[in-house]
Short mmCIF file of C-alpha atoms and ligand atoms in Angstrom, two decimals:
data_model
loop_
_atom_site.label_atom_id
_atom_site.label_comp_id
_atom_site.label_asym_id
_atom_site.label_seq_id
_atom_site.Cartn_x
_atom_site.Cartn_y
_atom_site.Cartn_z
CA UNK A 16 18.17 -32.06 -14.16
CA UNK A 17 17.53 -30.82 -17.52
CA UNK A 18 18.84 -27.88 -18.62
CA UNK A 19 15.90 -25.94 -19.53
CA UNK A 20 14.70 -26.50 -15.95
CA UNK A 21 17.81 -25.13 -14.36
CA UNK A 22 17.77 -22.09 -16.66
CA UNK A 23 14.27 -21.87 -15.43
CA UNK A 24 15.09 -21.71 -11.75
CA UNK A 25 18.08 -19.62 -12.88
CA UNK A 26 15.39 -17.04 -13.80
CA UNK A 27 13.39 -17.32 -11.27
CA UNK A 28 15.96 -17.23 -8.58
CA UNK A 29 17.03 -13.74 -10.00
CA UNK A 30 13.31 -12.55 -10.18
CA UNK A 31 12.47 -13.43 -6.66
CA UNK A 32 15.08 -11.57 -5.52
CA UNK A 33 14.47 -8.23 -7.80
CA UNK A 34 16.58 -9.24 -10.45
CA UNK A 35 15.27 -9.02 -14.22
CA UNK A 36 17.03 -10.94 -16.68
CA UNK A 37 16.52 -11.98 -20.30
CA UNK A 38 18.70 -14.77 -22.45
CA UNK A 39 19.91 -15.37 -25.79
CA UNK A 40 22.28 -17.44 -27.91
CA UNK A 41 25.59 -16.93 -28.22
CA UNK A 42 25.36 -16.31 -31.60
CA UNK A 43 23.77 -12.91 -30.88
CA UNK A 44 27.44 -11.63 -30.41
CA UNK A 45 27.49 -11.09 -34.24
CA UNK A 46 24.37 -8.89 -33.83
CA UNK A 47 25.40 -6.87 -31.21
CA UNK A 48 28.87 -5.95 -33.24
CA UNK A 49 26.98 -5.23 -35.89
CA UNK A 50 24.44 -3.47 -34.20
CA UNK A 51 27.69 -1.66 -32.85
CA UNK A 52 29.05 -1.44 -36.58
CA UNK A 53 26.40 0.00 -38.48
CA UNK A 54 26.55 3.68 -36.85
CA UNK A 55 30.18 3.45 -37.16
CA UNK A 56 29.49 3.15 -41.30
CA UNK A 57 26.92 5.45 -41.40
CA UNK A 58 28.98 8.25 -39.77
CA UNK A 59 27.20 8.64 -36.94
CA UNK A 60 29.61 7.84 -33.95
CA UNK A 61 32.97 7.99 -34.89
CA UNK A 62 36.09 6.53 -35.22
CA UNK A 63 37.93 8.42 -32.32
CA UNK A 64 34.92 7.52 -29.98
CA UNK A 65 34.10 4.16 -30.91
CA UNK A 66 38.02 3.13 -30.19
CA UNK A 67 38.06 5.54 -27.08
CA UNK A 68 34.84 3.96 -25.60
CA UNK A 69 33.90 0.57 -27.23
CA UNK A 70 37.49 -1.03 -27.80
CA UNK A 71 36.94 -2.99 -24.17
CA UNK A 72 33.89 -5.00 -25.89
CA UNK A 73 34.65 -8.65 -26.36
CA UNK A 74 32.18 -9.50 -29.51
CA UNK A 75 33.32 -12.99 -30.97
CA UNK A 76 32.84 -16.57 -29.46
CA UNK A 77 37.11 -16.84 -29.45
CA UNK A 78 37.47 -13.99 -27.65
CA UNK A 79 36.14 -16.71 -24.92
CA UNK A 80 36.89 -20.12 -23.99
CA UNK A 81 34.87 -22.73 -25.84
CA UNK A 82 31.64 -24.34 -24.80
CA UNK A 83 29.66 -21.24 -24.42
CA UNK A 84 26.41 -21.01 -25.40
CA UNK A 85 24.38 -18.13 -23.75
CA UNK A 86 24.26 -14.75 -23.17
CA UNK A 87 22.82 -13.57 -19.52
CA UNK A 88 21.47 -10.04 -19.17
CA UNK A 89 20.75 -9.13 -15.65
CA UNK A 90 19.08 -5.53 -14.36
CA UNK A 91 19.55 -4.47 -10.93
CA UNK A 92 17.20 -1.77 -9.30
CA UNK A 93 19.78 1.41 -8.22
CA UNK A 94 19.85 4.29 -6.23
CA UNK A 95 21.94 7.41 -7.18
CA UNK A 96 24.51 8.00 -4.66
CA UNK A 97 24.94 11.41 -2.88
CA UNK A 98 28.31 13.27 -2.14
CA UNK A 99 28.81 16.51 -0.41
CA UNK A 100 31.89 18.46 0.05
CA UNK A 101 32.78 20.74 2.48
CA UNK A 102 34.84 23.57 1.20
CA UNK A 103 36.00 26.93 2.25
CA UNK A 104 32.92 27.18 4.67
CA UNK A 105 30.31 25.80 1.97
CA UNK A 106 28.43 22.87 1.81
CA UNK A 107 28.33 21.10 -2.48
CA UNK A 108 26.07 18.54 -3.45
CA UNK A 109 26.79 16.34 -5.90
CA UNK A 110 24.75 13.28 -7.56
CA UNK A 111 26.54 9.72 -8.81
CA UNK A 112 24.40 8.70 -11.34
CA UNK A 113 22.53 5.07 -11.07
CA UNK A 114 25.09 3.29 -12.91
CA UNK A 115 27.66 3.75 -11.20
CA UNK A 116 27.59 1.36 -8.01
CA UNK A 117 28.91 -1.96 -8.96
CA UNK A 118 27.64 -3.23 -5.35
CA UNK A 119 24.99 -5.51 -6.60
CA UNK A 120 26.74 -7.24 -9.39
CA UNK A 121 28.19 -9.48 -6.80
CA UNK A 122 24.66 -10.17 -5.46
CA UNK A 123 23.35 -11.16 -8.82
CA UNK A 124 26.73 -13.35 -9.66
CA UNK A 125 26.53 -15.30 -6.50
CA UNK A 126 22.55 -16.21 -7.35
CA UNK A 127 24.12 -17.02 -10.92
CA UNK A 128 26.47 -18.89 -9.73
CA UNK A 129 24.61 -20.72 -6.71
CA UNK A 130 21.70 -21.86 -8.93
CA UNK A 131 23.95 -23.42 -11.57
CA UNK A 132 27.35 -24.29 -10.18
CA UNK A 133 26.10 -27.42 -8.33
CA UNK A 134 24.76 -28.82 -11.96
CA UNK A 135 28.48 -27.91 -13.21
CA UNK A 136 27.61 -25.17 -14.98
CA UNK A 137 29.69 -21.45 -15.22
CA UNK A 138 29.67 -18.47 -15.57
CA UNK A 139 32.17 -15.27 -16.86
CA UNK A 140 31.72 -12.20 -16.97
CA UNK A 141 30.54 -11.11 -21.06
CA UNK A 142 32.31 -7.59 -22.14
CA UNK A 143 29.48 -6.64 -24.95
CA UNK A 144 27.53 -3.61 -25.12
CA UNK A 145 24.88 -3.95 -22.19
CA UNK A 146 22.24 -1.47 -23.10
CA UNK A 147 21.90 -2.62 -26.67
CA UNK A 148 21.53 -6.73 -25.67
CA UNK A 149 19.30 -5.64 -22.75
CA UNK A 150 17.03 -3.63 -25.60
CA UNK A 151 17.38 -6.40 -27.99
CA UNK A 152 16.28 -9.30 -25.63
CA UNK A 153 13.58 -7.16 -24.10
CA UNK A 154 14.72 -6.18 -21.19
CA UNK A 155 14.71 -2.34 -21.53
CA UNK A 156 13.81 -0.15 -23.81
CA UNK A 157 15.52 2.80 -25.50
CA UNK A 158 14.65 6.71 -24.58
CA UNK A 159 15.31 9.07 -26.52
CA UNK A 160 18.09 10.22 -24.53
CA UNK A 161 19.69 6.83 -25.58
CA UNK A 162 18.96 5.82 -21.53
CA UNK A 163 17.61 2.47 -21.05
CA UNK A 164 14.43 2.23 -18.87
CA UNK A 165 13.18 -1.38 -17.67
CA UNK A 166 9.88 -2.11 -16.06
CA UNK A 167 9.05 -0.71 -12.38
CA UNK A 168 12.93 0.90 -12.52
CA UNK A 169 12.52 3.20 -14.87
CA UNK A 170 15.99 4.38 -15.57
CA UNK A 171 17.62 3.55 -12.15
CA UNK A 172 19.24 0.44 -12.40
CA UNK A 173 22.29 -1.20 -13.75
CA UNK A 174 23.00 -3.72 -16.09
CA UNK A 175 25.47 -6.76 -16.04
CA UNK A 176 25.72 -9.12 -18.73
CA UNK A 177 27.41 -12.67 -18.14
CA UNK A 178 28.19 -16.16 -20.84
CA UNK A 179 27.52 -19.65 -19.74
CA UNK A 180 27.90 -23.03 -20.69
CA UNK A 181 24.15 -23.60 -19.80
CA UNK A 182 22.12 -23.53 -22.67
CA UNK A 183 19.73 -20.58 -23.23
CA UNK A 184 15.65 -20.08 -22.02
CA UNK A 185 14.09 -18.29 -24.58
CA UNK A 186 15.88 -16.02 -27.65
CA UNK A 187 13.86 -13.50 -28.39
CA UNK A 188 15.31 -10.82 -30.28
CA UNK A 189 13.77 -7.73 -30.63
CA UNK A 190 14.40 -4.65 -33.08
CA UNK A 191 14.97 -1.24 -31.95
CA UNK A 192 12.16 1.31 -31.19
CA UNK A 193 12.01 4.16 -28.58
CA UNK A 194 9.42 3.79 -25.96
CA UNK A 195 5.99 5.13 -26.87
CA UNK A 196 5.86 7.26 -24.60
CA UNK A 197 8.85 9.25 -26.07
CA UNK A 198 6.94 9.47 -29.33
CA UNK A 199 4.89 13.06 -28.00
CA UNK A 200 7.44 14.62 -24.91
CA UNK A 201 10.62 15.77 -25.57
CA UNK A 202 11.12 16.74 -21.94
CA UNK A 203 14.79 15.45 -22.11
CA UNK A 204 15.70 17.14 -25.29
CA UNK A 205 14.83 20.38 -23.82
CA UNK A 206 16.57 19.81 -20.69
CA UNK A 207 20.27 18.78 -22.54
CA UNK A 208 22.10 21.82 -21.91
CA UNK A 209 24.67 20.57 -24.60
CA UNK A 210 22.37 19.87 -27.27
CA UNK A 211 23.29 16.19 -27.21
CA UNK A 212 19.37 15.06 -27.89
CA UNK A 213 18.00 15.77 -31.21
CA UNK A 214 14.29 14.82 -33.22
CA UNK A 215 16.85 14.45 -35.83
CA UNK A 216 18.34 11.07 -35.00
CA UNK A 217 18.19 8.26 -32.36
CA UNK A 218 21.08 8.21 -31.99
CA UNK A 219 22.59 10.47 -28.97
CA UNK A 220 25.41 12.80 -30.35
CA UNK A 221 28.14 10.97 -28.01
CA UNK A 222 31.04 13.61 -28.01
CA UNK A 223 28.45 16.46 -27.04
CA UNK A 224 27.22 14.90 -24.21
CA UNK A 225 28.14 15.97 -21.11
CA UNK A 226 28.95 12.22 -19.54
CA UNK A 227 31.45 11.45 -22.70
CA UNK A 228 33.52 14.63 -21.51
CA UNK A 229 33.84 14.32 -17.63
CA UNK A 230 34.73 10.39 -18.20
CA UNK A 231 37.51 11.31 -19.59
CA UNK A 232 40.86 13.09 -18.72
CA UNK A 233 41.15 15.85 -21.66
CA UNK A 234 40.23 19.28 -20.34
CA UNK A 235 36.94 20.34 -20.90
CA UNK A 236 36.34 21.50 -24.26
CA UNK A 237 35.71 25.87 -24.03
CA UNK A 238 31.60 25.35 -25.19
CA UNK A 239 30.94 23.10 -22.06
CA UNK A 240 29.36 26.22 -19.44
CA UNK A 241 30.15 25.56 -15.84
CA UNK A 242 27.27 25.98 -15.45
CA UNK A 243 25.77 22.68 -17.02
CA UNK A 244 27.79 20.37 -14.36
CA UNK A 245 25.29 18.85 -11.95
CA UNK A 246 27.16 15.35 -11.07
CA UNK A 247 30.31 14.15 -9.81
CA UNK A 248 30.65 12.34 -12.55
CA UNK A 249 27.81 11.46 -15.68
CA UNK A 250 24.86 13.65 -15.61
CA UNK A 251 21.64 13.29 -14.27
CA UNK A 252 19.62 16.10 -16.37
CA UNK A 253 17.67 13.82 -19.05
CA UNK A 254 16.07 11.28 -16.83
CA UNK A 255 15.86 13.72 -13.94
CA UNK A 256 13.00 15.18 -16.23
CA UNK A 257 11.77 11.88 -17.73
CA UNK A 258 8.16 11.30 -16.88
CA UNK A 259 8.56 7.66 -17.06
CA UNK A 260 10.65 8.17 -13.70
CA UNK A 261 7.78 10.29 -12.01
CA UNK A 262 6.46 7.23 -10.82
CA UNK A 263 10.03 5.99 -9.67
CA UNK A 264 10.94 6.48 -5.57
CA UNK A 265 14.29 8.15 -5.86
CA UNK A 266 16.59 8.78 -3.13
CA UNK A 267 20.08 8.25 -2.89
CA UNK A 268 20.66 4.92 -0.35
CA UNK A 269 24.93 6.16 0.06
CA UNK A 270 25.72 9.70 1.20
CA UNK A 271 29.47 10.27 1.36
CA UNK A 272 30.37 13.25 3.18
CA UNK A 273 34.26 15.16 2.10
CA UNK A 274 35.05 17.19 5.34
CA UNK A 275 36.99 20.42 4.77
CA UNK A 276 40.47 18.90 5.01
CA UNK A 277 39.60 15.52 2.91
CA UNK A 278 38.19 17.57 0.15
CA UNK A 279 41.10 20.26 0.39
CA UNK A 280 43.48 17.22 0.02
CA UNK A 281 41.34 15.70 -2.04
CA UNK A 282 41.57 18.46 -4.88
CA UNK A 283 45.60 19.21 -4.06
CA UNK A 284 46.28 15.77 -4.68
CA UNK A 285 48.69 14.59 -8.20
CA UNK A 286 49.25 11.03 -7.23
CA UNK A 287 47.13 8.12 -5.79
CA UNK A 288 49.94 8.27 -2.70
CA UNK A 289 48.46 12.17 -2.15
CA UNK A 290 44.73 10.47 -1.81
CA UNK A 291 44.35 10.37 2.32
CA UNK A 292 42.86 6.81 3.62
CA UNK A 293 39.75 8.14 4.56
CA UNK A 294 38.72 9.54 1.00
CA UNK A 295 39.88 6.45 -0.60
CA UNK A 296 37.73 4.39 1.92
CA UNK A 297 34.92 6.76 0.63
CA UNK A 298 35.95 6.52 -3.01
CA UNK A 299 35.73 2.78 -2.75
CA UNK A 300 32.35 3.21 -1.34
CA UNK A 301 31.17 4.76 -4.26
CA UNK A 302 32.85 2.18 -7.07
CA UNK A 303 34.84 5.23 -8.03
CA UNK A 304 38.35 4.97 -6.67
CA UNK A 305 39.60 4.14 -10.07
CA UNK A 306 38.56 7.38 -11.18
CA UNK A 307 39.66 9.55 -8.40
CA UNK A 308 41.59 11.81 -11.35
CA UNK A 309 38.46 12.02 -13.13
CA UNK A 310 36.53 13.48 -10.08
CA UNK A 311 39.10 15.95 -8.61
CA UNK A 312 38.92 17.25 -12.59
CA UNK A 313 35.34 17.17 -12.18
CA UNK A 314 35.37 18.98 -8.74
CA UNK A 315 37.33 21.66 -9.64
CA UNK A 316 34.85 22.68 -12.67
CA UNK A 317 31.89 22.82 -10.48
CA UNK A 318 33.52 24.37 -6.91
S1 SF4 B 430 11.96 12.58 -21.37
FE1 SF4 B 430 10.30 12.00 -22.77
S2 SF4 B 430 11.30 11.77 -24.78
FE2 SF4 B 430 12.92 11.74 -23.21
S3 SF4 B 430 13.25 9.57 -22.75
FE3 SF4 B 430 11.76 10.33 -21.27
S4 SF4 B 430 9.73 9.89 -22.21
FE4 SF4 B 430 11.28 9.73 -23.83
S1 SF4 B 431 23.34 12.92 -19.97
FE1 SF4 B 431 23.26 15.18 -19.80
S2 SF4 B 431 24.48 15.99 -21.50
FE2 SF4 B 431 24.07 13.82 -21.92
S3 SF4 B 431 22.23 13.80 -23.17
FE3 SF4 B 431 21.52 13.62 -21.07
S4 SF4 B 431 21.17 15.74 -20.37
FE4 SF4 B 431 22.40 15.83 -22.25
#
C-alpha cells in the first residue's frame, strides 16, 4: 500500500474514533527548539525554569534511532477528575485538571499502532513540547492563558505526540496567534489570582503561576494566598472562566473518594511504604501516584 494511503487511514482511524491529529516532518524538531529557544534569549522564561521544566524534551533527530521521518500529534477529548477527602468530619473537593489522565494515550497508541504495524511501520513515543507542535500544525490554538483549545474540546483534552518511520500527510506549519476570540475578553486575566496573565505579553509568566508552584516540591513561596488553591494539583481558574468552554459539557467521568482514615494516613505519610494500598489503588486511578509527595504538599495548603 502506499504510504500516503496508510497515513491516510492512519488519520482517519484516529478521527472516527474522536481522535484529532495533525502531521509534520521531522525536520520540524529544529522549529520547535527554537520556538523553545527564542523566549529563553529574549528573557522571558528563564534559565532556572527552562532546565527545571523543559530539560525532558528530546529536540534532535539523534536523540532517536534513525529512519524517522514524522511527527504525530494526537488530541484526546478529557474530563477533569474529581477527588474528595474526608477529614476531621468535613467533606473537600478537589478538581484534577484535564491533563492529567494519561488513560487514553494507550487508546490512541494501539489505533497508531494497529493501523500501521501490519505495513511494518512504528511508532515511539516523541518527548517535544506538545502544545507548541499541536499550535504549529493546527491542531489547537493558543489562549491567552497560554492553554491550548482544539475544536469541539475546547480546553479539555490532552495531547500526545509520537515519531514514525511512515512518512508524513500534510506539513502545514502555522505561526503563532491567539484565538480571536481572546482579542476583546480578558475573562482569564481577571480571574489569575497570581497575576500570571498579562495584555503585556503572550507569553504566561511561568514561575507566577500557580500550576509551576504545586508541581513542584519547594514550599510554597509566602505571596501564594491559601486562598488561591482550587485543585489537587494544576489549577483550573483560567479556563474555568473561558467562554470558549461555555459551550463545552464538563463533568468529571472519575470521582475518587479519601475516607477519613485514608486521607489521615494519606497526609501522615513520609515514605511511599507509609501510602496504604487502597490510596495508592486510587492514586493510580488518577495517573498521579508518582506524585503522591506533590499532593499530600498540596493537601495540606488547602485543608
Ligand atoms: S478567557 Fe478570554 S482571553 Fe482568556 S483564553 Fe479564553 S477567550 Fe482568550
Ligand atoms: S493556571 Fe491558574 S495561576 Fe496559572 S495562569 Fe491560569 S489562573 Fe493563573
Amino acid at each position: 500500500m502506499e504510504t500516503g494511503t496508510i497515513m491516510n487511514q492512519l488519520e482517519k482511524n484516529l478521527k472516527d474514533q474522536g481522535f484529532p491529529v495533525t502531521t509534520c516532518h521531522i525536520k520540524h524538531l529544529d522549529d520547535l527548539k527554537r520556538d523553545l529557544e527564542t523566549p529563553l534569549k529574549r528573557g522571558l522564561i528563564g534559565d532556572d525554569f527552562f532546565r527545571e521544566r523543559l530539560s525532558y524534551l528530546k529536540l534532535s533527530p539523534h536523540d532517536y534511532r534513525e529512519g524517522l521521518k514524522t511527527i504525530i500529534i494526537t488530541a484526546a477529548s478529557q474530563q477533569p477528575q474529581e477527588t474528595i477527602f474526608y477529614h476531621r468530619g468535613k467533606k473537600y473537593r478537589y478538581l484534577v485538571p484535564p491533563t492529567y489522565s494519561v488513560k487514553t494515550d494507550k487508546l490512541v497508541e494501539k489505533i497508531i499502532i494497529d493501523t500501521i504495524a501490519p505495513h511494518n511501520y512504528a511508532i515511539l513515543p516523541a518527548f517535544i513540547p506538545s502544545k507548541i507542535a499541536a499550535v504549529r500544525t493546527g491542531l489547537a490554538k493558543y489562549g491567552r492563558n497560554n492553554i491550548t483549545y482544539c475544536n469541539g474540546m475546547g480546553s479539555y483534552f490532552r495531547l500526545k505526540a509520537f515519531l514514525t518511520d511512515l512518512p508524513p500527510g500534510d506539513d502545514q506549519w502555522y505561526e503563532f496567534e491567539l484565538m480571536p476570540q481572546c482579542k476583546n475578553c480578558n475573562a482569564c486575566l481577571q480571574s489569575c489570582p497570581t497575576g500570571a496573565i498579562t495584555t503585556e505579553r503572550v507569553l504566561l509568566q511561568a514561575t507566577r503561576c500557580l500550576t509551576y508552584h504545586n508541581e513542584r516540591i519547594d514550599d510554597f513561596p509566602p505571596w501564594i494566598d491559601k486562598s488561591w488553591h482550587n485543585s489537587l494539583i494544576g489549577c483550573m481558574q483560567c479556563q474555568s472562566v473561558c467562554p470558549m468552554n461555555s459551550k463545552i459539557d464538563i463533568h468529571p467521568d472519575n470521582t475518587l473518594e479519601f475516607m477519613e482514615e485514608e486521607t489521615q494516613e494519606f497526609l501522615n505519610a513520609k515514605n511511599e511504604a507509609d501510602l496504604p494500598v487502597s490510596v495508592i489503588s486510587k492514586l493510580e486511578d488518577l495517573s498521579l501516584y508518582e506524585d503522591w509527595p506533590l499532593l499530600v504538599r498540596n493537601l495540606k495548603a488547602m485543608l
